[in-house]
mmCIF file of C-alpha atoms and ligand atoms in Angstrom:
data_model
loop_
_atom_site.group_PDB
_atom_site.id
_atom_site.type_symbol
_atom_site.label_atom_id
_atom_site.label_comp_id
_atom_site.label_asym_id
_atom_site.label_seq_id
_atom_site.Cartn_x
_atom_site.Cartn_y
_atom_site.Cartn_z
ATOM 1 C CA MET A 1 -19.798 -19.722 -23.759
ATOM 2 C CA ALA A 2 -23.384 -18.455 -23.840
ATOM 3 C CA LEU A 3 -24.336 -20.893 -21.087
ATOM 4 C CA LEU A 4 -21.389 -19.804 -18.969
ATOM 5 C CA LYS A 5 -22.419 -16.162 -19.286
ATOM 6 C CA LEU A 6 -26.007 -16.976 -18.383
ATOM 7 C CA LEU A 7 -24.947 -18.851 -15.300
ATOM 8 C CA LEU A 8 -22.699 -16.016 -14.169
ATOM 9 C CA LEU A 9 -25.024 -13.134 -14.967
ATOM 10 C CA PRO A 10 -26.665 -12.924 -11.561
ATOM 11 C CA ALA A 11 -23.328 -12.484 -9.845
ATOM 12 C CA LEU A 12 -22.255 -9.832 -12.312
ATOM 13 C CA ALA A 13 -25.521 -7.973 -12.662
ATOM 14 C CA THR A 14 -24.541 -5.176 -10.340
ATOM 15 C CA ALA A 15 -20.952 -4.774 -11.499
ATOM 16 C CA HIS A 16 -21.630 -2.508 -14.476
ATOM 17 C CA PHE A 17 -19.093 0.232 -15.227
ATOM 18 C CA THR A 18 -17.830 3.613 -13.973
ATOM 19 C CA ILE A 19 -15.819 6.455 -15.482
ATOM 20 C CA SER A 20 -13.210 7.965 -13.179
ATOM 21 C CA ALA A 21 -11.717 10.475 -15.563
ATOM 22 C CA PRO A 22 -13.007 12.828 -16.730
ATOM 23 C CA PRO A 23 -15.125 12.771 -13.562
ATOM 24 C CA SER A 24 -18.605 11.550 -14.375
ATOM 25 C CA VAL A 25 -21.680 13.520 -13.270
ATOM 26 C CA GLY A 26 -23.455 11.799 -10.388
ATOM 27 C CA PRO A 27 -24.986 10.638 -8.339
ATOM 28 C CA PHE A 28 -24.044 7.252 -9.711
ATOM 29 C CA ASP A 29 -26.857 4.772 -9.574
ATOM 30 C CA GLU A 30 -26.257 1.291 -10.931
ATOM 31 C CA ASP A 31 -29.949 0.565 -11.040
ATOM 32 C CA THR A 32 -30.546 3.425 -13.535
ATOM 33 C CA GLU A 33 -27.260 3.091 -15.434
ATOM 34 C CA GLY A 34 -29.185 1.646 -18.355
ATOM 35 C CA THR A 35 -31.170 4.863 -18.797
ATOM 36 C CA SER A 36 -30.115 6.928 -21.787
ATOM 37 C CA PRO A 37 -28.352 9.294 -22.212
ATOM 38 C CA CYS A 38 -26.511 9.640 -18.909
ATOM 39 C CA GLY A 39 -27.475 6.633 -16.693
ATOM 40 C CA GLY A 40 -30.387 8.372 -15.067
ATOM 41 C CA VAL A 41 -28.434 11.468 -14.130
ATOM 42 C CA THR A 42 -29.740 14.945 -15.165
ATOM 43 C CA LEU A 43 -26.950 17.295 -16.118
ATOM 44 C CA ASP A 44 -26.776 20.804 -14.621
ATOM 45 C CA PHE A 45 -23.781 22.758 -15.820
ATOM 46 C CA THR A 46 -24.361 25.373 -13.124
ATOM 47 C CA LYS A 47 -23.710 22.793 -10.427
ATOM 48 C CA ASP A 48 -21.802 19.890 -11.981
ATOM 49 C CA ASN A 49 -18.034 19.472 -11.898
ATOM 50 C CA VAL A 50 -17.182 20.709 -15.380
ATOM 51 C CA THR A 51 -13.589 19.747 -16.197
ATOM 52 C CA ASP A 52 -11.359 20.595 -19.139
ATOM 53 C CA PHE A 53 -11.343 18.287 -22.078
ATOM 54 C CA HIS A 54 -8.249 18.925 -24.272
ATOM 55 C CA VAL A 55 -9.364 18.311 -27.865
ATOM 56 C CA GLY A 56 -5.816 17.252 -28.816
ATOM 57 C CA GLY A 57 -6.235 14.208 -26.592
ATOM 58 C CA GLU A 58 -7.676 13.501 -23.112
ATOM 59 C CA ALA A 59 -7.366 10.321 -21.066
ATOM 60 C CA ILE A 60 -10.587 8.407 -20.487
ATOM 61 C CA GLU A 61 -10.346 6.200 -17.385
ATOM 62 C CA LEU A 62 -12.883 3.390 -17.094
ATOM 63 C CA PHE A 63 -13.690 0.601 -14.770
ATOM 64 C CA LEU A 64 -15.517 -2.360 -16.280
ATOM 65 C CA GLY A 65 -17.205 -4.825 -13.940
ATOM 66 C CA HIS A 66 -17.833 -7.320 -16.601
ATOM 67 C CA PRO A 67 -15.518 -9.749 -18.384
ATOM 68 C CA GLN A 68 -16.129 -8.182 -21.737
ATOM 69 C CA ALA A 69 -17.956 -5.153 -23.229
ATOM 70 C CA ASN A 70 -17.857 -2.779 -26.192
ATOM 71 C CA TRP A 71 -17.183 0.945 -25.660
ATOM 72 C CA LEU A 72 -18.509 4.035 -27.422
ATOM 73 C CA PHE A 73 -17.030 7.487 -26.754
ATOM 74 C CA ARG A 74 -19.209 10.431 -27.998
ATOM 75 C CA THR A 75 -19.583 14.130 -27.433
ATOM 76 C CA THR A 76 -22.283 16.746 -27.875
ATOM 77 C CA THR A 77 -22.625 20.473 -27.278
ATOM 78 C CA ASP A 78 -26.257 19.889 -26.405
ATOM 79 C CA LEU A 79 -25.969 20.425 -22.622
ATOM 80 C CA THR A 80 -29.028 18.279 -22.027
ATOM 81 C CA ALA A 81 -27.173 15.369 -23.744
ATOM 82 C CA SER A 82 -30.240 14.522 -25.727
ATOM 83 C CA SER A 83 -29.097 15.086 -29.296
ATOM 84 C CA ASN A 84 -26.324 15.659 -31.852
ATOM 85 C CA TRP A 85 -23.844 13.149 -30.645
ATOM 86 C CA THR A 86 -20.532 12.932 -32.428
ATOM 87 C CA GLN A 87 -18.423 9.781 -32.135
ATOM 88 C CA ILE A 88 -14.883 10.624 -31.132
ATOM 89 C CA TYR A 89 -13.118 7.240 -31.028
ATOM 90 C CA PRO A 90 -13.703 3.902 -32.805
ATOM 91 C CA ILE A 91 -15.850 1.391 -31.010
ATOM 92 C CA PHE A 92 -13.728 -1.205 -29.333
ATOM 93 C CA THR A 93 -14.040 -4.334 -27.248
ATOM 94 C CA GLN A 94 -12.439 -4.584 -23.855
ATOM 95 C CA THR A 95 -11.714 -8.103 -22.802
ATOM 96 C CA GLY A 96 -10.960 -8.598 -19.150
ATOM 97 C CA THR A 97 -12.583 -7.114 -16.035
ATOM 98 C CA GLY A 98 -11.218 -4.015 -14.391
ATOM 99 C CA ASP A 99 -9.472 -0.736 -15.146
ATOM 100 C CA TYR A 100 -9.080 0.471 -18.684
ATOM 101 C CA CYS A 101 -7.486 3.783 -19.706
ATOM 102 C CA GLN A 102 -7.303 5.176 -23.207
ATOM 103 C CA GLU A 103 -4.659 7.903 -22.973
ATOM 104 C CA ALA A 104 -5.347 10.267 -25.841
ATOM 105 C CA VAL A 105 -8.880 10.447 -27.066
ATOM 106 C CA ALA A 106 -9.284 13.514 -29.296
ATOM 107 C CA ALA A 107 -12.347 15.639 -29.938
ATOM 108 C CA PRO A 108 -13.088 17.972 -32.962
ATOM 109 C CA ALA A 109 -10.999 21.162 -32.734
ATOM 110 C CA SER A 110 -14.156 23.090 -33.707
ATOM 111 C CA LEU A 111 -15.459 22.486 -30.188
ATOM 112 C CA VAL A 112 -12.764 24.538 -28.430
ATOM 113 C CA GLY A 113 -14.325 27.249 -26.282
ATOM 114 C CA GLN A 114 -17.644 25.477 -25.841
ATOM 115 C CA GLN A 115 -19.098 23.441 -23.058
ATOM 116 C CA GLY A 116 -20.329 19.980 -23.850
ATOM 117 C CA VAL A 117 -20.871 16.442 -22.707
ATOM 118 C CA LEU A 118 -18.637 13.413 -22.971
ATOM 119 C CA GLY A 119 -20.834 10.402 -23.143
ATOM 120 C CA VAL A 120 -19.568 6.854 -22.586
ATOM 121 C CA VAL A 121 -21.764 3.981 -23.565
ATOM 122 C CA CYS A 122 -20.998 0.424 -22.619
ATOM 123 C CA ASP A 123 -22.527 -2.544 -24.441
ATOM 124 C CA GLY A 124 -22.036 -5.487 -22.163
ATOM 125 C CA PRO A 125 -23.884 -8.578 -20.873
ATOM 126 C CA ASP A 126 -26.723 -6.591 -19.367
ATOM 127 C CA GLY A 127 -27.330 -4.253 -22.297
ATOM 128 C CA LEU A 128 -26.424 -0.629 -22.926
ATOM 129 C CA LEU A 129 -25.203 1.375 -19.979
ATOM 130 C CA TYR A 130 -24.547 5.112 -19.895
ATOM 131 C CA GLN A 131 -22.369 7.681 -18.073
ATOM 132 C CA CYS A 132 -21.646 11.325 -18.827
ATOM 133 C CA ALA A 133 -19.002 13.899 -17.955
ATOM 134 C CA ALA A 134 -19.550 17.657 -18.164
ATOM 135 C CA VAL A 135 -16.607 19.293 -19.947
ATOM 136 C CA ASN A 136 -15.098 22.504 -21.224
ATOM 137 C CA PHE A 137 -13.518 21.794 -24.618
ATOM 138 C CA VAL A 138 -10.043 23.454 -24.599
ATOM 139 C CA ALA A 139 -7.098 23.467 -26.958
ATOM 140 C CA GLY A 140 -3.977 21.298 -26.417
ATOM 141 C CA SER A 141 -3.396 17.847 -25.071
ATOM 142 C CA GLY A 142 -4.242 16.825 -21.519
ATOM 143 C CA ASN A 143 -1.977 15.453 -18.930
ATOM 144 C CA TYR A 144 -2.974 12.342 -17.105
ATOM 145 C CA SER A 145 -1.881 10.578 -13.976
ATOM 146 C CA THR A 146 0.070 7.405 -14.626
ATOM 147 C CA SER A 147 -1.134 6.072 -11.261
ATOM 148 C CA SER A 148 -4.825 6.328 -12.168
ATOM 149 C CA CYS A 149 -4.619 5.922 -15.923
ATOM 150 C CA LYS A 150 -3.881 2.215 -16.096
ATOM 151 C CA ASN A 151 -5.088 -1.076 -17.472
ATOM 152 C CA ALA A 152 -5.823 -4.029 -15.204
ATOM 153 C CA THR A 153 -3.585 -7.039 -15.629
ATOM 154 C CA GLY A 154 -4.807 -9.211 -18.439
ATOM 155 C CA VAL A 155 -7.061 -6.552 -20.004
ATOM 156 C CA SER A 156 -6.863 -6.257 -23.806
ATOM 157 C CA ALA A 157 -8.732 -4.403 -26.434
ATOM 158 C CA ALA A 158 -9.506 -4.473 -30.154
ATOM 159 C CA PHE A 159 -11.557 -2.306 -32.473
ATOM 160 C CA ALA A 160 -14.924 -3.764 -33.280
ATOM 161 C CA SER A 161 -18.299 -3.066 -34.840
ATOM 162 C CA ASP A 162 -21.435 -2.982 -32.734
ATOM 163 C CA SER A 163 -24.865 -2.463 -34.251
ATOM 164 C CA SER A 164 -26.322 -1.422 -30.940
ATOM 165 C CA LEU A 165 -23.777 1.391 -30.428
ATOM 166 C CA THR A 166 -23.501 2.678 -33.943
ATOM 167 C CA PRO A 167 -27.005 4.251 -33.996
ATOM 168 C CA LEU A 168 -26.227 6.272 -30.870
ATOM 169 C CA VAL A 169 -24.246 8.907 -32.826
ATOM 170 C CA SER A 170 -25.549 11.461 -35.256
ATOM 171 C CA THR A 171 -26.346 10.270 -38.718
ATOM 172 C CA ASP A 172 -26.674 13.889 -39.983
ATOM 173 C CA ALA A 173 -24.494 13.861 -43.069
ATOM 174 C CA SER A 174 -23.633 17.525 -42.758
ATOM 175 C CA GLN A 175 -21.911 16.829 -39.451
ATOM 176 C CA THR A 176 -20.497 13.380 -39.722
ATOM 177 C CA ASN A 177 -21.044 12.499 -43.350
ATOM 178 C CA GLY A 178 -22.266 9.097 -42.247
ATOM 179 C CA THR A 179 -18.897 8.170 -40.805
ATOM 180 C CA THR A 180 -17.265 9.000 -37.584
ATOM 181 C CA THR A 181 -14.829 11.668 -36.441
ATOM 182 C CA ALA A 182 -12.497 9.137 -34.902
ATOM 183 C CA SER A 183 -9.690 11.574 -34.911
ATOM 184 C CA ALA A 184 -7.579 9.849 -32.317
ATOM 185 C CA SER A 185 -6.926 7.057 -34.797
ATOM 186 C CA SER A 186 -5.556 7.319 -38.232
ATOM 187 C CA SER A 187 -7.967 5.305 -40.281
ATOM 188 C CA SER A 188 -10.099 2.857 -38.309
ATOM 189 C CA SER A 189 -13.756 3.739 -37.944
ATOM 190 C CA ALA A 190 -16.597 1.974 -36.366
ATOM 191 C CA SER A 191 -18.577 2.408 -39.561
ATOM 192 C CA SER A 192 -16.272 0.009 -41.218
ATOM 193 C CA SER A 193 -18.030 -3.252 -41.907
ATOM 194 C CA SER A 194 -15.147 -5.377 -40.836
ATOM 195 C CA SER A 195 -14.795 -6.090 -37.178
ATOM 196 C CA ALA A 196 -11.902 -6.282 -34.772
ATOM 197 C CA SER A 197 -9.151 -4.781 -36.827
ATOM 198 C CA ALA A 198 -5.815 -3.992 -35.214
ATOM 199 C CA ALA A 199 -4.948 -0.326 -35.194
ATOM 200 C CA PRO A 200 -2.628 2.182 -33.633
ATOM 201 C CA GLY A 201 -3.006 2.390 -29.838
ATOM 202 C CA LEU A 202 -4.968 -0.771 -29.495
ATOM 203 C CA ALA A 203 -3.501 -4.249 -29.413
ATOM 204 C CA PRO A 204 -5.437 -7.018 -31.050
ATOM 205 C CA SER A 205 -7.403 -9.122 -28.595
ATOM 206 C CA MET A 206 -5.787 -12.198 -27.235
ATOM 207 C CA ASN A 207 -6.981 -15.228 -29.110
ATOM 208 C CA GLY A 208 -10.605 -15.164 -28.360
ATOM 209 C CA LEU A 209 -12.305 -18.180 -26.826
ATOM 210 C CA VAL A 210 -9.798 -19.487 -24.362
ATOM 211 C CA GLY A 211 -9.021 -16.099 -22.988
ATOM 212 C CA SER A 212 -12.637 -15.020 -22.807
ATOM 213 C CA ILE A 213 -13.710 -18.073 -21.001
ATOM 214 C CA ALA A 214 -10.923 -17.715 -18.515
ATOM 215 C CA ALA A 215 -11.838 -14.040 -17.990
ATOM 216 C CA VAL A 216 -15.482 -14.990 -17.509
ATOM 217 C CA PHE A 217 -14.517 -17.575 -14.897
ATOM 218 C CA VAL A 218 -12.179 -15.255 -13.011
ATOM 219 C CA ALA A 219 -14.661 -12.381 -13.113
ATOM 220 C CA GLY A 220 -17.447 -14.687 -12.032
ATOM 221 C CA LEU A 221 -15.501 -15.879 -9.066
ATOM 222 C CA LEU A 222 -14.543 -12.349 -8.145
ATOM 223 C CA GLY A 223 -18.110 -11.142 -8.568
ATOM 224 C CA THR A 224 -19.447 -13.962 -6.427
ATOM 225 C CA GLY A 225 -16.902 -13.265 -3.788
ATOM 226 C CA LEU A 226 -17.671 -9.570 -3.669
ATOM 227 C CA MET A 227 -21.364 -10.222 -3.417
ATOM 228 C CA LEU A 228 -21.114 -12.458 -0.334
HETATM 229 C C1 NAG B 1 -13.726 17.952 -10.079
HETATM 230 O O1 NAG B 1 -12.986 16.906 -10.668
HETATM 231 C C2 NAG B 1 -11.575 17.035 -10.516
HETATM 232 C C3 NAG B 1 -10.994 15.906 -11.298
HETATM 233 O O2 NAG B 1 -11.450 14.679 -10.917
HETATM 234 C C4 NAG B 1 -11.254 16.974 -9.043
HETATM 235 O O3 NAG B 1 -9.857 17.153 -8.913
HETATM 236 C C5 NAG B 1 -11.977 18.064 -8.298
HETATM 237 O O4 NAG B 1 -11.706 17.964 -6.916
HETATM 238 C C6 NAG B 1 -13.477 18.075 -8.613
HETATM 239 N N1 NAG B 1 -14.124 19.204 -8.033
HETATM 240 C C7 NAG B 1 -15.205 19.137 -7.279
HETATM 241 C C8 NAG B 1 -15.740 20.425 -6.832
HETATM 242 O O5 NAG B 1 -15.755 18.074 -7.011
HETATM 243 C C1 NAG B 2 -23.973 19.509 -33.699
HETATM 244 O O1 NAG B 2 -22.616 19.157 -33.507
HETATM 245 C C2 NAG B 2 -21.779 19.688 -34.461
HETATM 246 C C3 NAG B 2 -20.405 19.126 -34.287
HETATM 247 O O2 NAG B 2 -19.990 19.155 -32.935
HETATM 248 C C4 NAG B 2 -21.794 21.258 -34.342
HETATM 249 O O3 NAG B 2 -20.957 21.786 -35.219
HETATM 250 C C5 NAG B 2 -23.216 21.730 -34.517
HETATM 251 O O4 NAG B 2 -23.302 23.088 -34.293
HETATM 252 C C6 NAG B 2 -24.154 20.964 -33.584
HETATM 253 N N1 NAG B 2 -25.527 21.269 -33.918
HETATM 254 C C7 NAG B 2 -26.402 21.739 -33.033
HETATM 255 C C8 NAG B 2 -27.793 21.995 -33.553
HETATM 256 O O5 NAG B 2 -26.175 21.824 -31.881
HETATM 257 C C1 NAG B 3 1.280 18.979 -18.544
HETATM 258 O O1 NAG B 3 2.404 18.816 -17.709
HETATM 259 C C2 NAG B 3 3.566 19.546 -18.150
HETATM 260 C C3 NAG B 3 4.696 19.129 -17.282
HETATM 261 O O2 NAG B 3 4.327 19.123 -15.932
HETATM 262 C C4 NAG B 3 3.234 21.038 -18.095
HETATM 263 O O3 NAG B 3 4.322 21.752 -18.556
HETATM 264 C C5 NAG B 3 2.055 21.312 -18.994
HETATM 265 O O4 NAG B 3 1.682 22.653 -18.952
HETATM 266 C C6 NAG B 3 0.851 20.429 -18.636
HETATM 267 N N1 NAG B 3 -0.139 20.635 -19.618
HETATM 268 C C7 NAG B 3 -1.446 20.807 -19.261
HETATM 269 C C8 NAG B 3 -2.368 20.982 -20.427
HETATM 270 O O5 NAG B 3 -1.837 20.869 -18.126
HETATM 271 C C1 NAG B 4 -4.674 0.072 -22.290
HETATM 272 O O1 NAG B 4 -4.771 -0.886 -23.336
HETATM 273 C C2 NAG B 4 -5.027 -0.225 -24.623
HETATM 274 C C3 NAG B 4 -5.244 -1.390 -25.546
HETATM 275 O O2 NAG B 4 -4.122 -2.224 -25.656
HETATM 276 C C4 NAG B 4 -3.886 0.641 -24.999
HETATM 277 O O3 NAG B 4 -4.151 1.335 -26.184
HETATM 278 C C5 NAG B 4 -3.677 1.639 -23.897
HETATM 279 O O4 NAG B 4 -2.511 2.441 -24.164
HETATM 280 C C6 NAG B 4 -3.496 0.992 -22.513
HETATM 281 N N1 NAG B 4 -3.456 2.052 -21.501
HETATM 282 C C7 NAG B 4 -2.458 2.184 -20.685
HETATM 283 C C8 NAG B 4 -2.565 3.248 -19.682
HETATM 284 O O5 NAG B 4 -1.417 1.547 -20.812
HETATM 285 C C1 NAG B 5 -19.290 12.728 -47.782
HETATM 286 O O1 NAG B 5 -18.892 11.457 -48.305
HETATM 287 C C2 NAG B 5 -19.034 11.370 -49.722
HETATM 288 C C3 NAG B 5 -18.706 9.920 -50.144
HETATM 289 O O2 NAG B 5 -17.585 9.483 -49.488
HETATM 290 C C4 NAG B 5 -18.163 12.398 -50.363
HETATM 291 O O3 NAG B 5 -18.256 12.300 -51.806
HETATM 292 C C5 NAG B 5 -18.529 13.768 -49.902
HETATM 293 O O4 NAG B 5 -17.647 14.745 -50.437
HETATM 294 C C6 NAG B 5 -18.481 13.852 -48.405
HETATM 295 N N1 NAG B 5 -19.033 15.139 -47.960
HETATM 296 C C7 NAG B 5 -18.420 15.873 -47.042
HETATM 297 C C8 NAG B 5 -19.122 17.109 -46.690
HETATM 298 O O5 NAG B 5 -17.378 15.547 -46.534
HETATM 299 CU CU1 CU B 6 -23.589 -4.744 -15.225
#
């Protein structure tokens, strides 16, 4: 498995990930996507496309160019995106390359009326990668397009723990009490020491090794084809 990934890394190195909704602040640059906190992009709320994020649940549409990665969703009202991040959804593993859409990711109701940043961090084969969206936190639940909010065929997900992602949210006990505010999910939290639990809204991953290897192969072939 490790050997396979190593062999395929060169072909996948530029695949990375993108957020299509809420719209990420650009310009997108795959070469600086590993730069915290927003992939090398400097936010400017006077110029950026600031879109509404419904705290009752907003769809987050992702594209993953790797066969597997872990995702962290976080928000802050620090408009420079440099501090005070709150986790808003349990960390999970996506298995399978391509589109992934989580339909109803909630944020703390206390944010309504404020501007802020939605940060998405991807922990994949080439390390941590970052993208941000500039948002207005508003009340209610968001609508989403069923044509753009979709999962690629064969993509699955399962909650997971990830010691690289966990430190990227605030540890200030007065705000998070050392746990997360994963309000979109009833009980699961990334601070849990167990990994890959099944939970509402996320199906358990297909039985690991065989599926993963197949996904790596398919993605590797696709990646190589696209590079040529
Ligand atoms: C802002 O993003 C929304 C949603 O993606 C899009 O419909 C709109 O055209 C964008 N506005 C600008 C000015 O880019
Ligand atoms: C940090 O975030 C929390 C929760 O969103 C917020 O209540 C608090 O005011 C923020 N603190 C600072 C210093 O921005
Ligand atoms: C969502 O769509 C429904 C039906 O089109 C509409 O009534 C509702 O106002 C929309 N909600 C938002 C938050 O846009
Ligand atoms: C994508 O897959 C996840 C995990 O199974 C699921 O929670 C989500 O509802 C799916 N998204 C869509 C648009 O079907
Ligand atoms: C933080 O967690 C501890 C232990 O679970 C609990 O006793 C305490 O009341 C919590 N504090 C807040 C502010 O929620
Ligand atoms: Cu990559």
